[in-house]
Short mmCIF file of C-alpha atoms in Angstrom, two decimals:
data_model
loop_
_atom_site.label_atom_id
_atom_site.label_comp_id
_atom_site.label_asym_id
_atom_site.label_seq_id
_atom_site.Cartn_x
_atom_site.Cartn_y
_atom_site.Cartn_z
CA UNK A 1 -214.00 231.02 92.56
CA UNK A 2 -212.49 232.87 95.03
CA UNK A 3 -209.17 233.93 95.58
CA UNK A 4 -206.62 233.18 98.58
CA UNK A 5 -203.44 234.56 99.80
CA UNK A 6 -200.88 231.32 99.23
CA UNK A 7 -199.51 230.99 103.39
CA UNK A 8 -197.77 234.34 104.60
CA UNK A 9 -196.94 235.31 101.27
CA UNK A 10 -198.24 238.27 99.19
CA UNK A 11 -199.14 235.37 96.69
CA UNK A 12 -203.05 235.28 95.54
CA UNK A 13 -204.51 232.48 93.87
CA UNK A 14 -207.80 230.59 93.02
CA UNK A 15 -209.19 228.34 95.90
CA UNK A 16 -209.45 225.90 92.77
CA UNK A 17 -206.32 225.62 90.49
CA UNK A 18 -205.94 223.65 87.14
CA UNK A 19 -203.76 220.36 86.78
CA UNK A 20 -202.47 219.49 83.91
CA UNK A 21 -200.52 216.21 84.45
CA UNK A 22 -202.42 214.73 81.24
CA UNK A 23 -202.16 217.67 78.69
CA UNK A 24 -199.78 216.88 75.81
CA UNK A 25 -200.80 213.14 76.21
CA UNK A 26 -204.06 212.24 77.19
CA UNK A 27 -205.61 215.64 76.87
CA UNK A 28 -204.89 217.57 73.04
CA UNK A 29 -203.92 221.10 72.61
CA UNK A 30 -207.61 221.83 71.03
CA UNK A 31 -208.71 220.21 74.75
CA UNK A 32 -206.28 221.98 76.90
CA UNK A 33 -207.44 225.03 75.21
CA UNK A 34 -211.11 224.69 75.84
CA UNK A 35 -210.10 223.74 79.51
CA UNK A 36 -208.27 226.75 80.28
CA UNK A 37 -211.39 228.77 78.87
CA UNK A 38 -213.53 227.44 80.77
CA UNK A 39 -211.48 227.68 83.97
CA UNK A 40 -210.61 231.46 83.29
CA UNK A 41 -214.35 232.22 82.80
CA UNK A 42 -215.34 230.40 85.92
CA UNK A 43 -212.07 233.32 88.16
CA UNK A 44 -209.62 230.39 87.84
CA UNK A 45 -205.80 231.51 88.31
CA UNK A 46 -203.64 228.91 89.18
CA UNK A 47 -202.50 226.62 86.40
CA UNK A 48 -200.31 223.63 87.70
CA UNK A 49 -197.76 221.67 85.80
CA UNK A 50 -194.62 220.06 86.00
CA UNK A 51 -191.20 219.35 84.09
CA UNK A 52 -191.95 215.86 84.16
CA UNK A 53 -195.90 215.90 82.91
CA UNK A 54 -195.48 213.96 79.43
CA UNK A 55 -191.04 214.69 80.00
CA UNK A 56 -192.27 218.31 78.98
CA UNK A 57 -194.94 217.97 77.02
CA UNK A 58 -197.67 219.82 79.17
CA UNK A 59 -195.24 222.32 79.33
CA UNK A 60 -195.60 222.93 75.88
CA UNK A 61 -199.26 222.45 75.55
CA UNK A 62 -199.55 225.78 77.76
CA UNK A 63 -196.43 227.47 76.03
CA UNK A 64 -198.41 227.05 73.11
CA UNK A 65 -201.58 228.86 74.29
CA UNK A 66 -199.86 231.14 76.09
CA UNK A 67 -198.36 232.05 72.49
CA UNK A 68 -201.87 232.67 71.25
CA UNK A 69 -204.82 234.51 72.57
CA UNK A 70 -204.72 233.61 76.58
CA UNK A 71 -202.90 236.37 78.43
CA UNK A 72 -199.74 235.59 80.81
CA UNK A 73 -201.01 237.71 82.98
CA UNK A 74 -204.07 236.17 83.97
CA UNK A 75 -202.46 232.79 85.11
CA UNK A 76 -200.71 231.97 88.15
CA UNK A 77 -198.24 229.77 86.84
CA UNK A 78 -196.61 226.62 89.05
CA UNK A 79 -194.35 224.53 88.24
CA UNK A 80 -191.85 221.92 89.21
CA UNK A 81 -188.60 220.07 88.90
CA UNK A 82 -186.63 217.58 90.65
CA UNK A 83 -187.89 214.34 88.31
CA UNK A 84 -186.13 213.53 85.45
CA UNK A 85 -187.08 210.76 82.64
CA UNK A 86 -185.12 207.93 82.28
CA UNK A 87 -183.56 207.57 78.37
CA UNK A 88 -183.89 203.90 78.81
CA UNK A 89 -186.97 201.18 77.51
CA UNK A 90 -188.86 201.69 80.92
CA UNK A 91 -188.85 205.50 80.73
CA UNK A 92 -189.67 205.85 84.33
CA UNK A 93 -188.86 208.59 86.39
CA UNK A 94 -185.62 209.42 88.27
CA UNK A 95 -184.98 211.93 91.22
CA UNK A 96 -182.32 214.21 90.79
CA UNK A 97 -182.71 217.77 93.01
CA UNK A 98 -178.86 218.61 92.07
CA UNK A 99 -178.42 222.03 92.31
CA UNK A 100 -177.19 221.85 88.59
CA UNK A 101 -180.39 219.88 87.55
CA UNK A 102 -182.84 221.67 89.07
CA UNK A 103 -181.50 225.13 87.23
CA UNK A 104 -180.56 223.44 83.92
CA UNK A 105 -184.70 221.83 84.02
CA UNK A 106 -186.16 225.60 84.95
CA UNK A 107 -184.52 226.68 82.42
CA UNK A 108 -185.89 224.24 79.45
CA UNK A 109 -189.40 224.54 81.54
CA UNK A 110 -189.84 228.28 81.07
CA UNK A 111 -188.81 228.39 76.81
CA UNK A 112 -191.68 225.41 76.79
CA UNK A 113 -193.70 227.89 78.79
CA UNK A 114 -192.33 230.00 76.56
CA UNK A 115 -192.03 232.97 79.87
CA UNK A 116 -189.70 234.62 81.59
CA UNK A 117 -190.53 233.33 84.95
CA UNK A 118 -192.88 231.47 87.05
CA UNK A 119 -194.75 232.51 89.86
CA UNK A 120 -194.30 229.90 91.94
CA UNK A 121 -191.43 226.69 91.78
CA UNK A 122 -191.44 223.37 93.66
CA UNK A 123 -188.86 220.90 94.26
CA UNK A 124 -191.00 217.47 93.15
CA UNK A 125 -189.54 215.30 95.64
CA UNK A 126 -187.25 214.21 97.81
CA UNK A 127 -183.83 213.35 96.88
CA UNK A 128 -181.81 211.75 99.42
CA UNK A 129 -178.57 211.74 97.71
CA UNK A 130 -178.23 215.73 97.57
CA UNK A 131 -177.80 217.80 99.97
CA UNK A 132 -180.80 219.50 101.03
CA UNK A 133 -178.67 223.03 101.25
CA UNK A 134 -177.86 222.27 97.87
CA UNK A 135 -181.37 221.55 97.00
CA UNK A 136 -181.97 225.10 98.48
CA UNK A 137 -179.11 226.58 97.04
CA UNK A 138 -180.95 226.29 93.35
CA UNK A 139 -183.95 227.85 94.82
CA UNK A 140 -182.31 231.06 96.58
CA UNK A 141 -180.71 231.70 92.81
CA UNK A 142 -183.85 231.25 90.95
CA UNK A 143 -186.08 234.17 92.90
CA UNK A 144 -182.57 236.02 92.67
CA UNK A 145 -182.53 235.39 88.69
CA UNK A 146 -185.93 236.57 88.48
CA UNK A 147 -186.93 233.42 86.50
CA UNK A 148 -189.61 232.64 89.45
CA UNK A 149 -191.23 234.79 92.51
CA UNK A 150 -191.38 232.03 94.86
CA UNK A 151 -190.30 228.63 96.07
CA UNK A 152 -191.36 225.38 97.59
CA UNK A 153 -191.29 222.00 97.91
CA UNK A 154 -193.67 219.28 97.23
CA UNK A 155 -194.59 215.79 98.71
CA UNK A 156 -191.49 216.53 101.60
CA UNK A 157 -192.00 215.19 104.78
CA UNK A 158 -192.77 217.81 107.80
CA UNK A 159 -189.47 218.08 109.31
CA UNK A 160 -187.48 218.37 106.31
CA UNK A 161 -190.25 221.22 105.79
CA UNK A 162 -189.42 222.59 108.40
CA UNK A 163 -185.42 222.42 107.89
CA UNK A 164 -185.82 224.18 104.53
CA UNK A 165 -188.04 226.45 105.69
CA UNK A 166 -185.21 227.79 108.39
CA UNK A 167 -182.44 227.31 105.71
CA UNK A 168 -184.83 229.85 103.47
CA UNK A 169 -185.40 231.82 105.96
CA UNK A 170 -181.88 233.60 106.69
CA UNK A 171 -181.72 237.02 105.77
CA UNK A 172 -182.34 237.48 102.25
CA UNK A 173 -183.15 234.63 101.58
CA UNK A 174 -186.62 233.68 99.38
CA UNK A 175 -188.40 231.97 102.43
CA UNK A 176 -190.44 228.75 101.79
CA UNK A 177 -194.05 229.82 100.07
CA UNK A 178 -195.97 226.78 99.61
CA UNK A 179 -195.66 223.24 99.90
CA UNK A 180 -197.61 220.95 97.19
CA UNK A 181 -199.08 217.69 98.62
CA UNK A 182 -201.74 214.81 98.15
CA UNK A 183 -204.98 215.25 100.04
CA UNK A 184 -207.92 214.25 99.93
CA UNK A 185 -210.71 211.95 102.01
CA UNK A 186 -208.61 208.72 101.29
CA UNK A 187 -205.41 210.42 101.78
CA UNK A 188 -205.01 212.45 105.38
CA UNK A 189 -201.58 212.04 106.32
CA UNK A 190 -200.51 215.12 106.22
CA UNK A 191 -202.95 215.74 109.10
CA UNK A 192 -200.23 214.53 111.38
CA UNK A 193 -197.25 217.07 111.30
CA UNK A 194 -197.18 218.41 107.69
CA UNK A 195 -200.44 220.54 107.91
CA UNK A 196 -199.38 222.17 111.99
CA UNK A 197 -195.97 222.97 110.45
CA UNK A 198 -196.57 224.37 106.93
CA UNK A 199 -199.31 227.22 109.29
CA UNK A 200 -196.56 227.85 111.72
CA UNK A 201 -194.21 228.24 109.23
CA UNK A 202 -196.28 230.75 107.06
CA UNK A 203 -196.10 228.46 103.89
CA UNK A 204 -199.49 227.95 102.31
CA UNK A 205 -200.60 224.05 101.48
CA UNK A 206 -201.61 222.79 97.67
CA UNK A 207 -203.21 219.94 97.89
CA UNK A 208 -202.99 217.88 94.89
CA UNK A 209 -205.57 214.75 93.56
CA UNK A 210 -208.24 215.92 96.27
CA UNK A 211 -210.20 213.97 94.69
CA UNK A 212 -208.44 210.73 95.57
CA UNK A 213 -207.31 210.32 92.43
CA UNK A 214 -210.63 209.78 90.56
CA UNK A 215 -211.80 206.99 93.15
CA UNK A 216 -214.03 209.53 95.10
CA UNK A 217 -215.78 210.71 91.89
CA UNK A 218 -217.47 207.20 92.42
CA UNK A 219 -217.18 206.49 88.91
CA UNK A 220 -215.38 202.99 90.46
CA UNK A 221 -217.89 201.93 92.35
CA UNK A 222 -218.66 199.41 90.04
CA UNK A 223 -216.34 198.28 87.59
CA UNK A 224 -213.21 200.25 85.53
CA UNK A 225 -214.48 202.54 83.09
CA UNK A 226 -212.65 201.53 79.36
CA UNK A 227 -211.93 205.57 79.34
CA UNK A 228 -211.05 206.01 82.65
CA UNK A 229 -207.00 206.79 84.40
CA UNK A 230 -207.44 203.11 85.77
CA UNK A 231 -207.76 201.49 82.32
CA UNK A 232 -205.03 203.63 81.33
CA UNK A 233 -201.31 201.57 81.38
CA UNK A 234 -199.28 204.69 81.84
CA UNK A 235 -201.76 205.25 85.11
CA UNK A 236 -203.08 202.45 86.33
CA UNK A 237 -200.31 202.30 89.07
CA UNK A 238 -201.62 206.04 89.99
CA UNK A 239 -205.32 204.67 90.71
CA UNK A 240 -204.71 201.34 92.57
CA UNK A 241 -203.79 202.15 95.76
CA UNK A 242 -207.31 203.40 96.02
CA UNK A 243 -209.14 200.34 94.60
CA UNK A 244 -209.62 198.77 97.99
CA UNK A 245 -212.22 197.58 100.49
CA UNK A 246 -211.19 200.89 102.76
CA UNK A 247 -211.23 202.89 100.00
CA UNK A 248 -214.55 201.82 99.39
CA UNK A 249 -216.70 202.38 102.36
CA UNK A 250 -215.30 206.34 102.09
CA UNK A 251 -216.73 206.57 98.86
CA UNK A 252 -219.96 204.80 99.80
CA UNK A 253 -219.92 207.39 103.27
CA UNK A 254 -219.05 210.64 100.06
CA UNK A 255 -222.07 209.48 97.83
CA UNK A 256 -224.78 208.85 100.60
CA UNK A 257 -223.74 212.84 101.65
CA UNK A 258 -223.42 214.02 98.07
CA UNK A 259 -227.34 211.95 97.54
CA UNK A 260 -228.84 213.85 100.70
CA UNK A 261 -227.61 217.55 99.30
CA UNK A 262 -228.60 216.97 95.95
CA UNK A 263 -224.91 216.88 94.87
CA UNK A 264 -222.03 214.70 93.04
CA UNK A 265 -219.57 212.97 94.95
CA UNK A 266 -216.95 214.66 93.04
CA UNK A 267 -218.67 218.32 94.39
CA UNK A 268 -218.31 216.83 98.02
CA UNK A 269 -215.02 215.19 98.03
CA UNK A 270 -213.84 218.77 96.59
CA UNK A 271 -215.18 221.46 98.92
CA UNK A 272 -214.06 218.86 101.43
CA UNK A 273 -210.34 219.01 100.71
CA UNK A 274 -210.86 223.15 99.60
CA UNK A 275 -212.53 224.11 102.82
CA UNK A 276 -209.69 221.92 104.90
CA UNK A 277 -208.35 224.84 107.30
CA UNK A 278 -205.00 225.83 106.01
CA UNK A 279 -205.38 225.09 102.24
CA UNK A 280 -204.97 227.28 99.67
CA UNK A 281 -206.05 226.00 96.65
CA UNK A 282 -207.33 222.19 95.90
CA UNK A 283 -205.49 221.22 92.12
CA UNK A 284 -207.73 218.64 90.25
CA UNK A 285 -207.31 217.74 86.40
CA UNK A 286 -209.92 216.96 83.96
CA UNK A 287 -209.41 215.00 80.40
CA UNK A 288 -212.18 217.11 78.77
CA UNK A 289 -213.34 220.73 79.13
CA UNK A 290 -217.15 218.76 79.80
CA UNK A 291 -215.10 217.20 83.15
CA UNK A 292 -213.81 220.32 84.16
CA UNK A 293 -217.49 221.93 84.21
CA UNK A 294 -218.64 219.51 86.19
CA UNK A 295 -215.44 219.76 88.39
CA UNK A 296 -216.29 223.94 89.10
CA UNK A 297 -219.82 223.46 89.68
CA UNK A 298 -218.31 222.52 93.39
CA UNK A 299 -217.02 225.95 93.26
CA UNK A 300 -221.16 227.19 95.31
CA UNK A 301 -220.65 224.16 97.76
CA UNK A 302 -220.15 225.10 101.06
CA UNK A 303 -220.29 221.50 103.18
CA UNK A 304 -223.09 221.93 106.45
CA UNK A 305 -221.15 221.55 108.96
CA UNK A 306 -222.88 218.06 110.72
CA UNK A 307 -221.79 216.21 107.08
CA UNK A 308 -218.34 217.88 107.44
CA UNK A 309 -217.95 216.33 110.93
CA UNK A 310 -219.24 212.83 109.72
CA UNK A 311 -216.62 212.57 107.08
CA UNK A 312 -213.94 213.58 108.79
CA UNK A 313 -215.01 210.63 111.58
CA UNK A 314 -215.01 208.20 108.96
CA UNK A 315 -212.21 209.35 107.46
CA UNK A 316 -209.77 210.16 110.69
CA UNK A 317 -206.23 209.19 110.63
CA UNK A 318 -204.34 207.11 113.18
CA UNK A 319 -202.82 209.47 115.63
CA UNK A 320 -200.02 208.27 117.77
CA UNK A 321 -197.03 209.11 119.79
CA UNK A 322 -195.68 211.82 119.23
CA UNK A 323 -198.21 213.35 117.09
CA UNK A 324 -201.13 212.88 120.16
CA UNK A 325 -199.31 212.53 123.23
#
């Protein structure tokens, strides 16, 4: 793999990172383990996770083999706050990016982790009943603490990017580093404002699920695989947006290129989204360590350029006022 600077930032990482919204539920310790192998062997760096992955429990997972033979040192660690679980029946998630939450979850994220810091923190999402200075506020004190290097945001919308991104910018402050945000072949949105911001700004671009979450593997195409995220009940609302008749025709347009280079369609879909001009690093999860092989062999793919141009035709967003005027 190779490695990228994350935006403006001093800030290196793989132009492949590791997600690991499944470990500690789906995906075992023994699993995660083997994953993280693999991915280190293949010049892997950035390991993604989240508070809320399994209300801490991927967290953990990595805490734990961080606490045996893998060294800190070799992972760049992300993570991210801003959604807490519900303590009622549903369990379902809650946005809270209160100054006072956002510290108080860091702070039970890095003894899972079991670190003194991250190397790179994200605001989850959007909360409109905080203040976004406040928001801010809890991400100027953590670089200050030490207990992570640098800040983001993830899944905000380009001008409240671009707010935050002044805000951060006054002196001494942490500046913005990275935003973290779906994109892939079925998801282009941020085409429209977020992508021409976040490379004026400096701030480099994750892009999270670039593989459409799972759809543009192709392994849909047919029916619902009895293993597969869709079958699953705590992600089956994750999958079905992309179970349509749009949806569809992309992947049919991702497996006729993939079937002319001798390829998958997951190898496509990937150095699609990691090629994208201003991304850093494209995060994609895998349930097994087998997965995850078959995920890096996309690392050698570099797309020819005429099937780069055909997908992105077929795969265009709407542009309208203001973004094209």
């Amino acid at each position: 793999m190779k490695q990228r600077r994350v935006g403006a930032t001093g800030l290196t990482v793989s132009d492949i990172g590791l997600g690991t919204m499944t470990w500690g539920r789906d995906t075992d310790e023994h699993d995660a383990g083997e994953q993280l192998e693999v991915f280190l062997d293949a010049g892997g760096t950035l390991v993604d996770t989240a508070a809320s992955y399994g209300d801490g429990a991927a967290e953990s997972v990595i805490g734990a083999l961080l606490a045996g033979d893998v060294d800190r040192e070799d992972l760049v660690l992300v993570t991210k706050a801003g959604v807490r679980t519900r303590r009622t029946a549903d369990g379902g998630g809650v946005v809270d990016a209160s100054r006072g939450s956002l510290l108080d979850t860091l702070d039970a994220s890095l003894e899972r982790l079991g670190t003194d810091h991250v190397d790179l923190w994200l605001v989850q999402s959007p909360d409109a009943a905080t203040p976004l200075t406040e928001t801010l506020s809890a991400l100027d004190q953590a670089v200050r603490s030490g207990r992570t290097r640098y800040v983001g945001l993830s899944n905000y919308p380009a001008w409240t990017t671009a707010r935050a991104a002044t805000l951060l910018a006054a002196p001494a402050g942490p500046g913005l580093a990275a935003v973290e945000v779906e994109y892939s072949l079925l998801q282009r949105g941020i085409e429209r404002e977020l992508l021409p911001a976040a490379e004026a700004l400096g701030a480099g671009v994750l892009a999270w699920s670039p593989l459409g979450r799972g759809v543009l593997t192709g392994k849909y195409r047919a029916t619902v695989p009895a293993s597969s995220r869709a079958a699953s009940p705590h992600l089956r609302g994750f999958v079905d947006p992309y179970l349509n008749e749009r949806a569809g025709g992309v992947v049919e347009a991702v497996a006729t290129a993939a079937s002319g280079l001798g390829r998958t369609a997951l190898e496509v879909a990937l150095a699609w989204v990691r090629d994208a001009p201003g991304i850093s690093s494209a995060i994609t999860g895998a349930r097994t360590a087998g997965q995850l092989r078959g995920v890096l062999a996309a690392s050698d793919l570099t797309l020819p350029a005429p099937i780069r141009a055909v997908l992105d035709e077929v795969t265009a967003p709407e542009l309208g006022y203001p973004e094209r005027f």
